[in-house]
PDB file of C-alpha atoms in Angstrom:
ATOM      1  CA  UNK A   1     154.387  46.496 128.140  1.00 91.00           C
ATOM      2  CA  UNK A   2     152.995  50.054 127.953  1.00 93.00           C
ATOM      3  CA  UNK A   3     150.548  50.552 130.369  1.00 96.00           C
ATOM      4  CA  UNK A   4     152.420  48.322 133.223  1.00 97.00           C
ATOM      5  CA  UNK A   5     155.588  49.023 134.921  1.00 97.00           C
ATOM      6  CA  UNK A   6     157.295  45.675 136.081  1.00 98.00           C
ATOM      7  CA  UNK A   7     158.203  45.033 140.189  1.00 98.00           C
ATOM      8  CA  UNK A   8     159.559  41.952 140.312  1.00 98.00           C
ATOM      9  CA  UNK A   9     158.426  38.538 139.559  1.00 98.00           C
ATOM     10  CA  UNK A  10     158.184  35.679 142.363  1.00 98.00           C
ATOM     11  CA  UNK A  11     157.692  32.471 141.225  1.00 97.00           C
ATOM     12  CA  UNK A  12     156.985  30.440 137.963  1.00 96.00           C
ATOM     13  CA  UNK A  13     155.048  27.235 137.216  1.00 95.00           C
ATOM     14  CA  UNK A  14     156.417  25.476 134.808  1.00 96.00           C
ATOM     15  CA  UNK A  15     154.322  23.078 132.079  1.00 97.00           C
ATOM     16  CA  UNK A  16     154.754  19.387 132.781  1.00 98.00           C
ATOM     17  CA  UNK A  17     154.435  16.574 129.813  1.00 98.00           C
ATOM     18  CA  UNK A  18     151.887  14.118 131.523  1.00 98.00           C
ATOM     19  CA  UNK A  19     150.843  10.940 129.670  1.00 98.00           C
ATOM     20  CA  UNK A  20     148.140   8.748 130.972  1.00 98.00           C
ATOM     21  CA  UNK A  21     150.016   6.003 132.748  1.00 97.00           C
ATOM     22  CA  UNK A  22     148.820   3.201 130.707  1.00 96.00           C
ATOM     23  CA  UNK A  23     149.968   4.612 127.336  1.00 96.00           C
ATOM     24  CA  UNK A  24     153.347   2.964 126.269  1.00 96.00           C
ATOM     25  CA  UNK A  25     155.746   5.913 126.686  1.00 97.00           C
ATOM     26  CA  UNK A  26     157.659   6.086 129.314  1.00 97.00           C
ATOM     27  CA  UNK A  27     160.032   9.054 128.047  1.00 98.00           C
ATOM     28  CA  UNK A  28     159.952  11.953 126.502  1.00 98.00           C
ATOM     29  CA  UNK A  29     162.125  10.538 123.320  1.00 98.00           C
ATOM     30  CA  UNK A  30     159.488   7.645 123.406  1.00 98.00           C
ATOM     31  CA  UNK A  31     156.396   9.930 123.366  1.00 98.00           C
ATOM     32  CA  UNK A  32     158.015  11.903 120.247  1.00 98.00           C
ATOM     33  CA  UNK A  33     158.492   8.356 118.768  1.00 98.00           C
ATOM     34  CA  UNK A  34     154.797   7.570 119.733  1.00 97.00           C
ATOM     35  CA  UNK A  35     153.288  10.261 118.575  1.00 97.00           C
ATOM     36  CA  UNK A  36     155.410  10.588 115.343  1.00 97.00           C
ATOM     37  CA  UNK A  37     154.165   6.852 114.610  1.00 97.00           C
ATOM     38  CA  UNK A  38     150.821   8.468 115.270  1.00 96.00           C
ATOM     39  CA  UNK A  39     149.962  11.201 113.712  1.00 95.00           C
ATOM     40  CA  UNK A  40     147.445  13.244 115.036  1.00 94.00           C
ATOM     41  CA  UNK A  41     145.867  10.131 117.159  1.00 95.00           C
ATOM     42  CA  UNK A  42     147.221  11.588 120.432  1.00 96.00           C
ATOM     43  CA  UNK A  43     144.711  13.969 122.008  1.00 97.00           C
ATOM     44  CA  UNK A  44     146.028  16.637 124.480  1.00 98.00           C
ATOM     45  CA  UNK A  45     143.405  18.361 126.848  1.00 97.00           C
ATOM     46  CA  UNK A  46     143.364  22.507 127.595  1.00 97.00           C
ATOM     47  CA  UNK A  47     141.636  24.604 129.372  1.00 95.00           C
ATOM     48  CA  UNK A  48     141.313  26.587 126.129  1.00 94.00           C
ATOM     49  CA  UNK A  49     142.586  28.370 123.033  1.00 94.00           C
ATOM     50  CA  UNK A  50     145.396  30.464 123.991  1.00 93.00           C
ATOM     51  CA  UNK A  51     146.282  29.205 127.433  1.00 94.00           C
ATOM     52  CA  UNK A  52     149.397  28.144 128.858  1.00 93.00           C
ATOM     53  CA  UNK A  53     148.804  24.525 127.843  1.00 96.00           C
ATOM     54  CA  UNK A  54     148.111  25.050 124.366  1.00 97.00           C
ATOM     55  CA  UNK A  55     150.914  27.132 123.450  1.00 97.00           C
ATOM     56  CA  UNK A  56     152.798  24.784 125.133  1.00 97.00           C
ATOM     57  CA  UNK A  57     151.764  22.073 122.968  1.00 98.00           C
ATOM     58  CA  UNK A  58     151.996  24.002 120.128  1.00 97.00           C
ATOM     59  CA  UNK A  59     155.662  24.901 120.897  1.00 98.00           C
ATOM     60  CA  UNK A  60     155.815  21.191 121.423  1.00 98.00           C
ATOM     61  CA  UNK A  61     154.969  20.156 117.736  1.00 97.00           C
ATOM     62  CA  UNK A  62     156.858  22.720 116.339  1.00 96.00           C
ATOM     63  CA  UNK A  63     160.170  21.814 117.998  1.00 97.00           C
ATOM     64  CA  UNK A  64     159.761  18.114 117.394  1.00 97.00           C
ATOM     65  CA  UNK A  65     157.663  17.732 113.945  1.00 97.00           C
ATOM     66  CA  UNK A  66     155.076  15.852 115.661  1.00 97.00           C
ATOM     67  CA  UNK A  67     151.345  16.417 114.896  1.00 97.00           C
ATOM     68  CA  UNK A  68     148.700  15.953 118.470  1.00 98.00           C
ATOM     69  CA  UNK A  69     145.180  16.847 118.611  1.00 97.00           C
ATOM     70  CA  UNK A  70     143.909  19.752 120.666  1.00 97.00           C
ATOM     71  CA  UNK A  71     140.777  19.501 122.819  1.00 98.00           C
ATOM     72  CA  UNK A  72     139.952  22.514 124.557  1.00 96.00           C
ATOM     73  CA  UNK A  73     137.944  22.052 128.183  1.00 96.00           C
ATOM     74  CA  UNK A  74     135.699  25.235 129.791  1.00 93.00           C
ATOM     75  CA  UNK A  75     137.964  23.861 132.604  1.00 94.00           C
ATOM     76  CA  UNK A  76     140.623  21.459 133.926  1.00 93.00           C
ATOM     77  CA  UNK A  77     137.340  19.555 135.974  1.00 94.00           C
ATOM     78  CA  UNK A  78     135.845  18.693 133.078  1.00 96.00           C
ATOM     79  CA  UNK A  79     139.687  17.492 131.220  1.00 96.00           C
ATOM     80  CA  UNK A  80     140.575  15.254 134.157  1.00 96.00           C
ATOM     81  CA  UNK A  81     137.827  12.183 133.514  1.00 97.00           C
ATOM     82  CA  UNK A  82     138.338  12.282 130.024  1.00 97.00           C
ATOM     83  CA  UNK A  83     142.220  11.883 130.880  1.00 98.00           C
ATOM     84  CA  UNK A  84     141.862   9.333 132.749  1.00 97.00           C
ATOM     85  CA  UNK A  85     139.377   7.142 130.700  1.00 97.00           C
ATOM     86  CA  UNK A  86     142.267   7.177 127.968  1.00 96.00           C
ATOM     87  CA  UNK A  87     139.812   9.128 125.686  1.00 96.00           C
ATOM     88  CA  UNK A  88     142.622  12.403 126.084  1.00 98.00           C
ATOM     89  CA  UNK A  89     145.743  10.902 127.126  1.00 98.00           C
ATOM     90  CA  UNK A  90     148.300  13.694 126.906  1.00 98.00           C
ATOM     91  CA  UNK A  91     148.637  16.864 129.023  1.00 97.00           C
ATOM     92  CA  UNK A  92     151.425  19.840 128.879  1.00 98.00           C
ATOM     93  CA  UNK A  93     149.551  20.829 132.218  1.00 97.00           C
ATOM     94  CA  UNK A  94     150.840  23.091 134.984  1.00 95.00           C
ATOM     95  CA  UNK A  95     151.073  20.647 138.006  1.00 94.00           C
ATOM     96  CA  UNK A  96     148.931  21.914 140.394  1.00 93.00           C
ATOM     97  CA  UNK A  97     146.214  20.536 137.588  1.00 94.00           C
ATOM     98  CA  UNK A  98     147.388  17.459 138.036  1.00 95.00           C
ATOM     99  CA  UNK A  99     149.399  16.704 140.794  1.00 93.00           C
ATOM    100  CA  UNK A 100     146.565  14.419 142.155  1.00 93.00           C
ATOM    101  CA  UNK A 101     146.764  12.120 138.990  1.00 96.00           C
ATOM    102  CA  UNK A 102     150.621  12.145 139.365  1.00 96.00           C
ATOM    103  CA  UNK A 103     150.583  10.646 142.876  1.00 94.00           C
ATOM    104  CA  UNK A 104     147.832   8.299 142.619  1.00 96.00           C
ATOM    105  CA  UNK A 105     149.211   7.076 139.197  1.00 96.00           C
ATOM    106  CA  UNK A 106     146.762   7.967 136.411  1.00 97.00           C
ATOM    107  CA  UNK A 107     149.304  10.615 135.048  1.00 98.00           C
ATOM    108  CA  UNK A 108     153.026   9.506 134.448  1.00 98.00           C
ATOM    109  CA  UNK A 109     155.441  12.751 134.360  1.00 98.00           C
ATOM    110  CA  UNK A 110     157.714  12.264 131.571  1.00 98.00           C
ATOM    111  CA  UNK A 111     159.330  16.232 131.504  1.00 98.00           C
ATOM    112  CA  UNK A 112     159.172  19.658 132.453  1.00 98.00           C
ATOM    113  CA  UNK A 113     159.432  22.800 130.332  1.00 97.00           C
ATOM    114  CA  UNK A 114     162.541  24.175 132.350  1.00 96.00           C
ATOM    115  CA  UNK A 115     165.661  24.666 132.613  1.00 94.00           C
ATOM    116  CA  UNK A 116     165.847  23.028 136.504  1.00 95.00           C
ATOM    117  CA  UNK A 117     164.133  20.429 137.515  1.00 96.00           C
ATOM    118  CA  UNK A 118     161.132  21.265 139.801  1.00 95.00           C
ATOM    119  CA  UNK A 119     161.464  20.870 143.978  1.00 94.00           C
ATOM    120  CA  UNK A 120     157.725  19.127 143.595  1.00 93.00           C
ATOM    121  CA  UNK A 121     158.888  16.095 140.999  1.00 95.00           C
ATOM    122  CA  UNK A 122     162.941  16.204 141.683  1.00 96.00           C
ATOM    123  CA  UNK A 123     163.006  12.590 140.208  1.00 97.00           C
ATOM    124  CA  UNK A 124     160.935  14.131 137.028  1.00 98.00           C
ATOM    125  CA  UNK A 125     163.808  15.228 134.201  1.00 98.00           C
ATOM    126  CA  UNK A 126     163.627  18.775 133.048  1.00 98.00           C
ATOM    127  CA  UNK A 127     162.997  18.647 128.703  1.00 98.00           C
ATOM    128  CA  UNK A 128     166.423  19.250 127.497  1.00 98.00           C
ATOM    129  CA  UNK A 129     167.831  16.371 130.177  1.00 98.00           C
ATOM    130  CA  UNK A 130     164.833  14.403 128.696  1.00 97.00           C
ATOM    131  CA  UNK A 131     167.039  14.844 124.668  1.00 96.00           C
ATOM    132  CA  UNK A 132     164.563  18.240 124.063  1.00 98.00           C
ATOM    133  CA  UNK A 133     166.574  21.154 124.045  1.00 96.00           C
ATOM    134  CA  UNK A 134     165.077  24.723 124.262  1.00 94.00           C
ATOM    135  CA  UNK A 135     161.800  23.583 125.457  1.00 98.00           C
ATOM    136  CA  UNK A 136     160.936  25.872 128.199  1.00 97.00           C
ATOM    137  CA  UNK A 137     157.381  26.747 128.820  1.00 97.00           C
ATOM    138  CA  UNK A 138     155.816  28.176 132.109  1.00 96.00           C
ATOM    139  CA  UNK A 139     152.959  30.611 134.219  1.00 95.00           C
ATOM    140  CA  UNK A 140     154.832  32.492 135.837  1.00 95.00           C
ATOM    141  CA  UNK A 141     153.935  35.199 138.949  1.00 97.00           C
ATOM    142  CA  UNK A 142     154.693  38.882 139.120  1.00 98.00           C
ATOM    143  CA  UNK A 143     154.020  42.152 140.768  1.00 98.00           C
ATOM    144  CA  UNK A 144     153.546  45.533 138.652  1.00 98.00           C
ATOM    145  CA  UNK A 145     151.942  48.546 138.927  1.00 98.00           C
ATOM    146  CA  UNK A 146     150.573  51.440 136.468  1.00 98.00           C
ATOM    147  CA  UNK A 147     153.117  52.928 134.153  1.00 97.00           C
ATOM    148  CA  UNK A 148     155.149  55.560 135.481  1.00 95.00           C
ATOM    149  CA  UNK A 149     154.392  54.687 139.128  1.00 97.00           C
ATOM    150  CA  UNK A 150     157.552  56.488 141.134  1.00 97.00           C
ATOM    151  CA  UNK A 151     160.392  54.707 141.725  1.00 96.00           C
ATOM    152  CA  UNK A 152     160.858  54.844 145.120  1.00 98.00           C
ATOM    153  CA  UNK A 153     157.358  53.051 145.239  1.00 98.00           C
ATOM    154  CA  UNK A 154     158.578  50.221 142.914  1.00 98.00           C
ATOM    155  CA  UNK A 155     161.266  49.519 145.268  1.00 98.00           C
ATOM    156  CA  UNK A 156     159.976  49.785 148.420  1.00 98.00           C
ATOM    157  CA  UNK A 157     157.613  47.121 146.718  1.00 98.00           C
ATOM    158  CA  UNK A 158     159.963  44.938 145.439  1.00 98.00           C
ATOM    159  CA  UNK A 159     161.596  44.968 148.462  1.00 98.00           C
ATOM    160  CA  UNK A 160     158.834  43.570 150.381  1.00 98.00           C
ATOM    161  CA  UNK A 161     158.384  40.840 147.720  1.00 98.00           C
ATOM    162  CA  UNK A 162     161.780  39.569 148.242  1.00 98.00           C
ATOM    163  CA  UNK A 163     161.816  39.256 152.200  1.00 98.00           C
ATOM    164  CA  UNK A 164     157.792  37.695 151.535  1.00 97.00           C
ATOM    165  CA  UNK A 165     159.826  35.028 149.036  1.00 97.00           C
ATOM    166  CA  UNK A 166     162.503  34.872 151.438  1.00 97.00           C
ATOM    167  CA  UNK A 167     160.295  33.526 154.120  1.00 97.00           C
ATOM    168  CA  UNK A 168     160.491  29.516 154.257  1.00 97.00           C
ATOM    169  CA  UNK A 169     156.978  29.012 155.012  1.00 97.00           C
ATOM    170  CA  UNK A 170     156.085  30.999 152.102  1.00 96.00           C
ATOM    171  CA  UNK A 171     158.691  29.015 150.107  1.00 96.00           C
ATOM    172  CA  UNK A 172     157.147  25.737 151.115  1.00 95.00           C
ATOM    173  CA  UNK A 173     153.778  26.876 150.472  1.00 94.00           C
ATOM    174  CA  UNK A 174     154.346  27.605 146.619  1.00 94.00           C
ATOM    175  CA  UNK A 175     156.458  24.213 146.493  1.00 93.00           C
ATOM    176  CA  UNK A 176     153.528  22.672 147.902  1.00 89.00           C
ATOM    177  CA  UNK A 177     151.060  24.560 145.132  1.00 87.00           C
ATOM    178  CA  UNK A 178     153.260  23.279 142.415  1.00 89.00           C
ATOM    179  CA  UNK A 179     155.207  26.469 141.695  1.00 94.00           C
ATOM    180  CA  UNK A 180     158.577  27.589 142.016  1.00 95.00           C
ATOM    181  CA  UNK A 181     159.749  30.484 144.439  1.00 96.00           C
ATOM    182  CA  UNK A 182     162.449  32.814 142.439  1.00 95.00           C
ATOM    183  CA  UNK A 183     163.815  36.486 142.616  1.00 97.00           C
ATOM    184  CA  UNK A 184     163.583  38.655 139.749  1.00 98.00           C
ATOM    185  CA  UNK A 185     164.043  42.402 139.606  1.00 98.00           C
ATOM    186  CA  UNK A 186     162.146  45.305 137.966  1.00 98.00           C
ATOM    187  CA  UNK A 187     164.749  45.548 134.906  1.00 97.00           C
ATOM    188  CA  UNK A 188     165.174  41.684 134.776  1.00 98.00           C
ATOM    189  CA  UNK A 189     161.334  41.353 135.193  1.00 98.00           C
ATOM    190  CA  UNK A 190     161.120  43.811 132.166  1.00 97.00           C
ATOM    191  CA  UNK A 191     163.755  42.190 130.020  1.00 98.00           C
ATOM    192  CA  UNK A 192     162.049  38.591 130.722  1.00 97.00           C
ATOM    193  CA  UNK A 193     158.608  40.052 129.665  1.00 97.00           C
ATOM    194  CA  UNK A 194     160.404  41.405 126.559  1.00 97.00           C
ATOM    195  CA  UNK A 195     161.387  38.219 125.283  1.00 96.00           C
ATOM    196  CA  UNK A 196     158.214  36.030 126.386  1.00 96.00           C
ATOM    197  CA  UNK A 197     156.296  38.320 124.409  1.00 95.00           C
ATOM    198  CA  UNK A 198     158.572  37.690 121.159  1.00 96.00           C
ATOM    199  CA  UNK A 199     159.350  34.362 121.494  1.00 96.00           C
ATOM    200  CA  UNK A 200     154.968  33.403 122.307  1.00 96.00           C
ATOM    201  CA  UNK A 201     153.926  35.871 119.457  1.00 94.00           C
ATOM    202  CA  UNK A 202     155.899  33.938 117.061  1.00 95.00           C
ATOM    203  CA  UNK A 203     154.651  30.989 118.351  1.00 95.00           C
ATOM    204  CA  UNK A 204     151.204  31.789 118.515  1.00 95.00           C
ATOM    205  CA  UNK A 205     151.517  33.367 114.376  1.00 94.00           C
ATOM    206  CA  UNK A 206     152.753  29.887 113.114  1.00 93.00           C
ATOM    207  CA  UNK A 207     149.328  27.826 114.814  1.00 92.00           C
ATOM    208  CA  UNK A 208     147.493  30.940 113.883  1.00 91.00           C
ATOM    209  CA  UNK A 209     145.401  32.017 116.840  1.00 87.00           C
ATOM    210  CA  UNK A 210     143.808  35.441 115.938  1.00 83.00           C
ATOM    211  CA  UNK A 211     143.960  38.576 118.321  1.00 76.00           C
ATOM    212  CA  UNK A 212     140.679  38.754 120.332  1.00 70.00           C
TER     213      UNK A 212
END
């Protein structure tokens, strides 16, 4: 927040609740159910302490009182077996990660972690259609540059990020990559990163991951 000054951000990739197909849920209400009846028998793959899918989780369990078991991976190849074989059965994964297991029906979308529904699953309901309100969790893609980099600069920049967004076959390209293609301003881009940083660091104090 100090040492960066925002340009604009261009697309976000929101976390998607995957189950392993042959689990019983087949909603997001039934997965809460599940997992409530369950305590800490559902395993949910990462690729680490920290990341997007972990605090996504964790956001996860504190919103609906459930308990789930973390296992962290060195890397989503090493997740995907184990998901799979049934041995890790839940994922709050960003979809490129598992778009393959979506389509060939190992993974069975039940949500995502926004507030539209994404262009790459439109049948998939966003959380708070799914009966989970403020559960909103995503990557998401920006441009900045050094603190106190001139303005004109910052908006010649931001400029050429919006007509690069603009551009269909860019569009189509982050559709097809899993993320969504959006428009967001220096001072919106600075506001946004003001609040992600409050609302994570209170997240991240309650599950009690220590600074690095």
């Amino acid at each position: 927040m100090k040492d960066l000054a925002p340009i604009g951000l261009f697309a976000a990739l929101p976390n998607v609740v995957v189950i392993n197909s042959r689990l019983p849920p087949k909603s997001l209400r039934e997965l809460i159910e599940y997992a409530k009846e369950h305590p800490r028998e559902l395993n949910y793959g990462t690729v680490g302490v920290g990341s997007s899918q972990h605090l996504a989780a964790a956001y996860f369990e504190q919103l609906t009182g459930t308990e789930i078991t973390h296992v962290p991976y060195r890397n989503i190849a090493a997740y995907t077996p184990d998901f799979i074989a049934g041995q890790v059965p839940l994922g709050f994964q960003l979809l490129p990660n598992v778009i393959g297991l979506i389509r060939n029906g190992d993974a069975r979308p039940l949500a995502v972690a926004s507030d539209k529904r994404m262009t790459a699953l439109p049948d998939v309901p966003t959380a708070a259609e799914a009966g989970l309100k403020d559960y909103e969790s995503a990557a998401w893609l920006a441009l900045l540059a050094p603190a106190n980099t001139d303005k004109t600069v910052i908006d010649k920049l931001y400029k050429a990020m919006v007509e690069a967004v603009n551009d269909p076959k860019v569009r189509a390209l982050f559709v097809e990559q899993g993320a969504e293609p959006l428009v967001m301003d220096p001072q919106g881009l600075k506001d946004f990163m003001t609040l992600e940083a409050a609302k994570w660091a209170t997240i991240i104090k309650k599950i009690g991951i220590e600074p690095m």
